[in-house]
XYZ file of C-alpha atoms in Angstrom:
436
model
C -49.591 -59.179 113.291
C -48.110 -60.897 110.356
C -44.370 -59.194 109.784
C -43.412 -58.287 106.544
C -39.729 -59.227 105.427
C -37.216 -56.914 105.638
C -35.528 -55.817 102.424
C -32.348 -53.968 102.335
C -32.155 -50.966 100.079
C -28.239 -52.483 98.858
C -29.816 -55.769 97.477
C -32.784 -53.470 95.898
C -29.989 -50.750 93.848
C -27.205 -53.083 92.833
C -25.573 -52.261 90.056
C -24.736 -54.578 86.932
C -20.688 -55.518 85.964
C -18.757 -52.821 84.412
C -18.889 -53.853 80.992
C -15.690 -52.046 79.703
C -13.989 -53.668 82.513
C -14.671 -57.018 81.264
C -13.812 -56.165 77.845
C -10.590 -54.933 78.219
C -9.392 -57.804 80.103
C -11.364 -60.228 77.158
C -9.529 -58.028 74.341
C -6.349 -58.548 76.451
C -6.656 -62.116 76.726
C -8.017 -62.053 72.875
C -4.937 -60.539 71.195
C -2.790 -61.468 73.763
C -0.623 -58.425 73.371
C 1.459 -59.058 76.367
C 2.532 -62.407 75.634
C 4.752 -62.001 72.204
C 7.182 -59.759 71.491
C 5.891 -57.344 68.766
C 9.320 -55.787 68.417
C 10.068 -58.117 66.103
C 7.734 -57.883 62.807
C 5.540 -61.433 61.935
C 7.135 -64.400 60.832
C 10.744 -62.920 61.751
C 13.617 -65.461 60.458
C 11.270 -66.714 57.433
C 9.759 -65.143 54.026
C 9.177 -61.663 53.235
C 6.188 -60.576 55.315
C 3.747 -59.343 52.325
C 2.093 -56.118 52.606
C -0.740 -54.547 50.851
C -1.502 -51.000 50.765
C -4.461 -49.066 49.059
C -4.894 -45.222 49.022
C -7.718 -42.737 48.562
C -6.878 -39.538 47.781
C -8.764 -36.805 49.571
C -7.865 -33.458 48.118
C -4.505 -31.715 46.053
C -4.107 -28.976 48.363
C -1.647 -27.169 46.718
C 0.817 -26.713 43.600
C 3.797 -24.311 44.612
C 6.184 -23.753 41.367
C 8.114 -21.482 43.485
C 9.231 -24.633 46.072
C 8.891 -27.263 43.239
C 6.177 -29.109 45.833
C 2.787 -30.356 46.142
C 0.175 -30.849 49.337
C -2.050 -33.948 49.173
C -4.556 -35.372 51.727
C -5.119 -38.893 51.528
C -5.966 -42.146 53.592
C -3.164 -44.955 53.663
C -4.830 -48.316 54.405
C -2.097 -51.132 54.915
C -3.035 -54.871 54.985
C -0.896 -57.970 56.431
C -1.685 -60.914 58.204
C 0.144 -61.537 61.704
C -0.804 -64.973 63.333
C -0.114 -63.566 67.128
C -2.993 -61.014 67.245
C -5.284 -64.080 65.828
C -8.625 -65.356 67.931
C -10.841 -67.610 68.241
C -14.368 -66.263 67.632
C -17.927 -67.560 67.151
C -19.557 -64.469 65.204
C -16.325 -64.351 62.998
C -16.244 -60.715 63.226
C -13.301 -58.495 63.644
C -12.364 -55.962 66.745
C -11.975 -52.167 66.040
C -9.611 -49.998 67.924
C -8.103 -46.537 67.535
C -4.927 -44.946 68.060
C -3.873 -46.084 71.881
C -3.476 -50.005 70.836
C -0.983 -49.350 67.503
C 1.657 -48.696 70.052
C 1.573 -51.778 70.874
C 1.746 -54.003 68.325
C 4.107 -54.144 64.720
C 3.015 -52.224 62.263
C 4.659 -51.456 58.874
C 7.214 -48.756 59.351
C 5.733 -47.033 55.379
C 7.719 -43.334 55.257
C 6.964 -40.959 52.328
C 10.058 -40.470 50.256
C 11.521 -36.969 49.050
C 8.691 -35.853 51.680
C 9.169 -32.335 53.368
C 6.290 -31.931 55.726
C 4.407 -34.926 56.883
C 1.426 -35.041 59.851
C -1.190 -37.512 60.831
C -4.443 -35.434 61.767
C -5.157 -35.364 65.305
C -8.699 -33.345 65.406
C -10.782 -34.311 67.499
C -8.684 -37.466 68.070
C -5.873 -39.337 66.459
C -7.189 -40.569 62.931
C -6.131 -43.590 63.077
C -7.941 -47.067 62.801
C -6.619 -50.534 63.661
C -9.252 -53.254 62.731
C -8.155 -57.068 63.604
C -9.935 -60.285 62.222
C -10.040 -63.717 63.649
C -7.487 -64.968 61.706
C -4.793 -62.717 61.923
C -5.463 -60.184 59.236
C -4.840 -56.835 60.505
C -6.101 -53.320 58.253
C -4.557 -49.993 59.469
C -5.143 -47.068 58.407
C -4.595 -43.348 59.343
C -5.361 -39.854 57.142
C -2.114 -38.333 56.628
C -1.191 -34.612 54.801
C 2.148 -35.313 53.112
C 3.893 -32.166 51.399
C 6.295 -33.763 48.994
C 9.112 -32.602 46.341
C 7.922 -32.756 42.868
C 11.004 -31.954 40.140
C 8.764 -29.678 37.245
C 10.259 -28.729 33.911
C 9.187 -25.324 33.116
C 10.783 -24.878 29.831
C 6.939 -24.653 28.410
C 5.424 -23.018 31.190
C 2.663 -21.914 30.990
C 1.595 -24.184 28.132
C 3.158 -26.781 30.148
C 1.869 -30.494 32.244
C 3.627 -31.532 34.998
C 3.958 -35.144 36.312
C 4.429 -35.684 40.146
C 4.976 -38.704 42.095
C 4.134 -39.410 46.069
C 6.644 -42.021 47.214
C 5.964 -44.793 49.569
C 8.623 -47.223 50.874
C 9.716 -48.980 54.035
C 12.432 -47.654 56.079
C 14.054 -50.336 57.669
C 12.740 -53.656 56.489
C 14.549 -54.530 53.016
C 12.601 -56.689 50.597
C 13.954 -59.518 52.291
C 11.801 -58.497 55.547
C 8.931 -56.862 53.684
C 7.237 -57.207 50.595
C 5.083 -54.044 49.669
C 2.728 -53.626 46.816
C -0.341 -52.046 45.921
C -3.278 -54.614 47.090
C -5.317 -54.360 43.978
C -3.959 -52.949 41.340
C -4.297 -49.941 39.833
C -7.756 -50.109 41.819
C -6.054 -49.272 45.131
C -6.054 -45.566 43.905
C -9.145 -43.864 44.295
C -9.656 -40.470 44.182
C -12.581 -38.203 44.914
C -14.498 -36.599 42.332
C -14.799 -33.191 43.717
C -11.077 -32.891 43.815
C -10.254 -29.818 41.928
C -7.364 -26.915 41.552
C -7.185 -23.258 40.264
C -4.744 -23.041 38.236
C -4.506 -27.293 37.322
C -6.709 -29.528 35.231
C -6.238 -33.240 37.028
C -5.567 -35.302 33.896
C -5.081 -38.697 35.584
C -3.943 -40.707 38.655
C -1.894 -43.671 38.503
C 0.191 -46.899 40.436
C 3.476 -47.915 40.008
C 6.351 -49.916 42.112
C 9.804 -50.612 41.355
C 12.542 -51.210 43.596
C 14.821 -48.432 45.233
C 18.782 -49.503 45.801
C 20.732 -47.579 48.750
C 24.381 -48.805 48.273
C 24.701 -49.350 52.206
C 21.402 -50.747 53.452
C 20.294 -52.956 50.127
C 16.917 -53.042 47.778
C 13.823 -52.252 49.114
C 10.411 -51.943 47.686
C 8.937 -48.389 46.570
C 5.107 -47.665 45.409
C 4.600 -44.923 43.368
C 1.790 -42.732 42.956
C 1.852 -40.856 39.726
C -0.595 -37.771 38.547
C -0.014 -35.372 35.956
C -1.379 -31.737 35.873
C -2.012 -29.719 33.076
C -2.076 -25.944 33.398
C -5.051 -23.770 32.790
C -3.681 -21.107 30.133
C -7.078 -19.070 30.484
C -5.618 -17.129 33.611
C -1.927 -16.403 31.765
C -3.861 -15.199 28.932
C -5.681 -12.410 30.626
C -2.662 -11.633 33.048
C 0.353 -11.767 30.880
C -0.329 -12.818 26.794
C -2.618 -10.044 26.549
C -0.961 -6.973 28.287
C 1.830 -7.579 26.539
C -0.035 -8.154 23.008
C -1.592 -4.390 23.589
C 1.334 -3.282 24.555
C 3.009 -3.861 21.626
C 0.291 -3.033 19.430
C 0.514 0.653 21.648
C 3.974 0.669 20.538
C 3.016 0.721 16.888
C 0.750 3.815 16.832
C 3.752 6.219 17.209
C 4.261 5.471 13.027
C 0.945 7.576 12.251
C 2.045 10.338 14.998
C 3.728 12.935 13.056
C 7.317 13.011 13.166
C 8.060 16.197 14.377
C 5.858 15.361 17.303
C 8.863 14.860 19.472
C 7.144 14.913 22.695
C 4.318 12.358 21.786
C 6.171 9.974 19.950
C 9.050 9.460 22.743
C 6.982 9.544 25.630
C 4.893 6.297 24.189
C 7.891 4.702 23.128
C 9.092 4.726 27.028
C 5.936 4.057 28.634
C 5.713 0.966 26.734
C 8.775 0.032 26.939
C 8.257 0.713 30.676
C 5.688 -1.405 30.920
C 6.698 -4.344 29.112
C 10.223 -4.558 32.187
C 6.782 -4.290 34.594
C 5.401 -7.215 32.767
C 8.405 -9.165 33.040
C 9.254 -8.643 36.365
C 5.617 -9.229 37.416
C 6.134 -12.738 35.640
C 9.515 -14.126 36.716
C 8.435 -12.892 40.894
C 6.146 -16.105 41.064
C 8.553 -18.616 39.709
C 11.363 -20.045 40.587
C 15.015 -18.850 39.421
C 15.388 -21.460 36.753
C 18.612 -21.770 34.558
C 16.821 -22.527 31.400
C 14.501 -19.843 29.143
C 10.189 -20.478 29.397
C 8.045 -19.941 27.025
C 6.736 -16.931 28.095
C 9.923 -15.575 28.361
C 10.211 -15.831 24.374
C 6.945 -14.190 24.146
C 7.751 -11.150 26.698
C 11.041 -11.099 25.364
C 9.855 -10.759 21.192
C 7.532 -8.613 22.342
C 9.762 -6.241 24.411
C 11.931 -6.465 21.236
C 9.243 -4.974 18.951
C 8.600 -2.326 21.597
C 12.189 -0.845 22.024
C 12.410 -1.456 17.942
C 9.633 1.326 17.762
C 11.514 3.356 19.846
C 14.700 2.847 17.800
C 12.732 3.166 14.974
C 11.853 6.652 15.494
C 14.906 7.441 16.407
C 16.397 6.875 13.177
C 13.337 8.868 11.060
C 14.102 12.053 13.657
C 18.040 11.623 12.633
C 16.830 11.194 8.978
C 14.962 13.745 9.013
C 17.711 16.337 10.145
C 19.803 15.161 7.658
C 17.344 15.995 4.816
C 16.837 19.216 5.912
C 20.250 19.938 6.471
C 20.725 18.859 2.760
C 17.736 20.485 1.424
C 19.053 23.876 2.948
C 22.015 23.845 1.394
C 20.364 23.108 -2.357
C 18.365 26.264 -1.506
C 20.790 28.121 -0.875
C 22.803 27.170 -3.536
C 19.406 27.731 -6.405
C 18.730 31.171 -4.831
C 18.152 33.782 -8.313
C 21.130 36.194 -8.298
C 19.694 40.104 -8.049
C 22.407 42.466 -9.436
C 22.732 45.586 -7.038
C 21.167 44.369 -4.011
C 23.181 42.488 -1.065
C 21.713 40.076 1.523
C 18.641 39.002 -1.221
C 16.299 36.654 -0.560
C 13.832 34.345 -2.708
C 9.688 35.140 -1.249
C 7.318 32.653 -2.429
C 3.934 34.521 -2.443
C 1.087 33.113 -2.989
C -1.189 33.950 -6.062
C -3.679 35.974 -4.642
C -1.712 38.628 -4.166
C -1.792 41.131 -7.772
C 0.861 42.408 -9.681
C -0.158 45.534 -8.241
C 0.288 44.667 -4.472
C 3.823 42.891 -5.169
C 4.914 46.231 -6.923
C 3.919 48.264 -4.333
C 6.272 46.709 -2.292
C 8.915 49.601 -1.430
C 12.742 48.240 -1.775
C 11.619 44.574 -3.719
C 12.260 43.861 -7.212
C 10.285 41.216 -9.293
C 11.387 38.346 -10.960
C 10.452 37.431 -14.163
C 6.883 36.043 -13.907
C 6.401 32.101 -14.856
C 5.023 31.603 -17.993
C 1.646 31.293 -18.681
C 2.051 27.793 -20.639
C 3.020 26.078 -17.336
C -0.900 26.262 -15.455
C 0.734 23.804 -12.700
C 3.603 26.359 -12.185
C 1.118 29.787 -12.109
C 0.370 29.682 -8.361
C 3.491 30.955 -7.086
C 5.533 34.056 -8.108
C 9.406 35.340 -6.951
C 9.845 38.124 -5.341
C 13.282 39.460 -4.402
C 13.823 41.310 -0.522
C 16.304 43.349 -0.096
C 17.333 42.919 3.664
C 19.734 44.556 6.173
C 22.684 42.059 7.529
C 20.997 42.562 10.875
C 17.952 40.957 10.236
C 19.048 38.119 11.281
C 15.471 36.059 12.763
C 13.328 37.143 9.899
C 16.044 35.497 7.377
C 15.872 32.324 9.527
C 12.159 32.605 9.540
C 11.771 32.500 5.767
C 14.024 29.531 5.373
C 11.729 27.583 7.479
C 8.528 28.858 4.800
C 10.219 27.346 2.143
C 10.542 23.854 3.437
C 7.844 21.386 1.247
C 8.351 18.475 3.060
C 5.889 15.759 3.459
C 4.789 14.645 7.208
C 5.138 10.788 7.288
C 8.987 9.771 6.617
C 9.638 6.639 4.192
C 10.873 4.289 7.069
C 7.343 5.078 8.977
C 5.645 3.911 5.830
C 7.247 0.430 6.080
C 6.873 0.258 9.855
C 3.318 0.405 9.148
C 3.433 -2.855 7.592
C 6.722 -4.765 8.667
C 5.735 -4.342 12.473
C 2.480 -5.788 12.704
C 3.516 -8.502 9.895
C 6.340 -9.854 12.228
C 4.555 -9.952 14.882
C 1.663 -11.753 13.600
C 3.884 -14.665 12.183
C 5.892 -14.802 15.382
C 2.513 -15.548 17.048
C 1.380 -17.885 14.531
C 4.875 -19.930 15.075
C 5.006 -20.068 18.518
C 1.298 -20.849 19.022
C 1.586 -23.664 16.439
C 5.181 -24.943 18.788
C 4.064 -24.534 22.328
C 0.407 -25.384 21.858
């Protein structure tokens, strides 16, 4: 019987060459990381090394008046060529690696100036991407949040735009070392378009460079990039312009409240002059201690003026008013008819109505000559002289207080009617026409 041959099971199930093993010795002897010192950046000892950089802007996070800072997303792509991670290669293409090979090679050392919080995002891994072609060119480029001081001049706010710079610069290399500047233009800003803020309207992003002298290390080269915000007045009108607008226009009410409505007319006065302080305070809480006066602070300010003017104003028509009474009592007392034969008289308008009859009937009175009949406007009232005891002290008081004819609305609440609201109206039409 014909044997069959034996096969081992080992030659059957062997297994192909690691792959990765290969490649990481080919990449090795590729780049040939090990072999230069990359300590020292490319082309040390000759020309400024030049290198590009290009930005997209992911999102504004935020705009913080209260720290004078903003928080932007972005990706920071740096180009430069270095001649020792150069290979040769038939396809032409470039290698792609991540995080774990940048620590081994130079790489610009690009800081963000005036920066106060600064991280590279590490979720799910490092986000970071080093891609090197054939000839040497090398692109980095990592997604960094930066947030960053931003000086803002609040003397208009919150009619006001604001203009903030992120600031990118080398921290050792001078310009002698490195050259830095944007790689194309004002093209190597993008943004994206769904980039949006609350209380912001993103006017425009722009490039700039310039360079930055440090009197003990030298000149080095800065990029700039430059966006300016412009506020959304919408909210401040609803929170802050308004409110104090009714307010105000509360405060003006009190000059159809009768005078002599002591009660009513003080207690609006305070609350609105209450509530214009809560206004205020409300206000300067979300902004920053600033030596200079806002806008809004004129407008809270003129309008807490025309408040605590209607309270000042009524204050002078209730001392006005006790002043004219005071004088009007002593004219009165001073016109009273003399009756011969009676002490403590008193003058008693009555009204018409009453007959001849009923006033004579009046036990202890005497009449006064009636007014003559060719005066029709002066027939509705006659004088009657009372004859009182000294003791009757309340019911002499009370008919002083009959004869006072004084009208309800005082002079002064007659203008306020019409100053107030005037004032106001051409204050708003000035400082509309200024800050807007």
């Amino acid at each position: 019987a014909s044997r069959k041959p034996h096969v081992t099971r080992t030659s059957l199930t062997k297994k192909p060459p690691d792959v990765t093993k290969s490649r990481k010795l080919k990449t090795e002897h590729l780049l040939r990381v090990d072999d230069h010192d990359f300590t020292m950046r490319p082309a040390f000892g000759g020309p400024a090394i030049p290198v590009g950089v290009d930005v997209q802007v992911e999102s504004l996070d935020s705009i913080s008046e209260v720290d004078m800072d903003f928080t932007m997303t972005l990706y920071l792509r740096h180009y430069w060529k270095d001649e020792r991670l150069s290979f040769t290669s038939t396809t032409n293409k470039s290698m792609t690696f991540d995080g774990r090979l940048v620590k081994k090679i130079w790489v610009p050392d690009v800081f963000f100036v005036h920066s106060k919080r600064s991280f590279i995002h590490d979720t799910t891994t490092e986000n970071i991407m080093l891609r090197v072609f054939p000839d040497g060119h090398v692109l980095y480029s990592l997604r960094v949040t930066v947030t960053a001081a931003c000086n803002m001049d609040f003397s208009r706010f919150p009619l006001d735009s604001q203009t903030c710079s992120l600031e990118l610069e080398s921290y050792a290399y001078t310009d002698e070392d490195l050259m830095l500047y944007w790689k194309s233009g004002d093209e190597s800003l993008s943004t994206d378009d769904k980039i949006s803020l609350s209380q912001f309207l993103i006017q425009k992003f722009h490039t700039t460079s310039r360079l930055a002298f440090y009197s003990s290390t030298g000149w080095y080269n800065r990029l700039y990039i430059n966006f300016t915000l412009r506020r959304h007045i919408f909210f401040f009108l609803l929170q802050t312009y308004f409110p104090a607008t009714l307010m105000v226009m509360l405060s003006w009410v009190s000059f159809w409240i009768d005078r002599r409505a002591v009660p009513a007319r003080v207690s609006l006065g305070i609350t609105t002059v209450l509530t214009m302080s809560t206004i205020i305070t409300g206000v300067n809480a979300s902004m920053p201690r600033v030596s200079y006066i806002k806008a809004v602070d004129i407008y809270l300010w003129v309008s807490f003026v025309f408040v605590f003017l209607s309270v000042l104003e009524y204050a002078a028509v209730n001392y006005l008013t006790t002043v004219q009474e005071r004088r009007d009592r002593k004219l009165r007392e001073r016109s009273l008819p003399c009756t011969c034969g009676m002490s403590h008289t008193r003058t008693m308008m009555l009204d018409g109505t009453y007959s001849e009859a009923d006033t004579n009937s009046l036990a202890g009175y005497t009449e006064a000559p009636m007014v003559p009949e060719d005066e029709p406007e002066k027939q509705e009232h006659m004088v009657v002289h009372l004859s009182m005891s000294s003791d009757s002290t309340a019911t002499k008081k009370k008919g002083l207080r009959a004869l006072r004819i004084m009208q309800n609305t005082h002079a002064i609440d007659k203008y306020s009617r019409m100053i107030f609201p005037g004032s106001y109206i051409i204050f708003n039409l000035i400082y509309w026409c200024v800050y807007c």
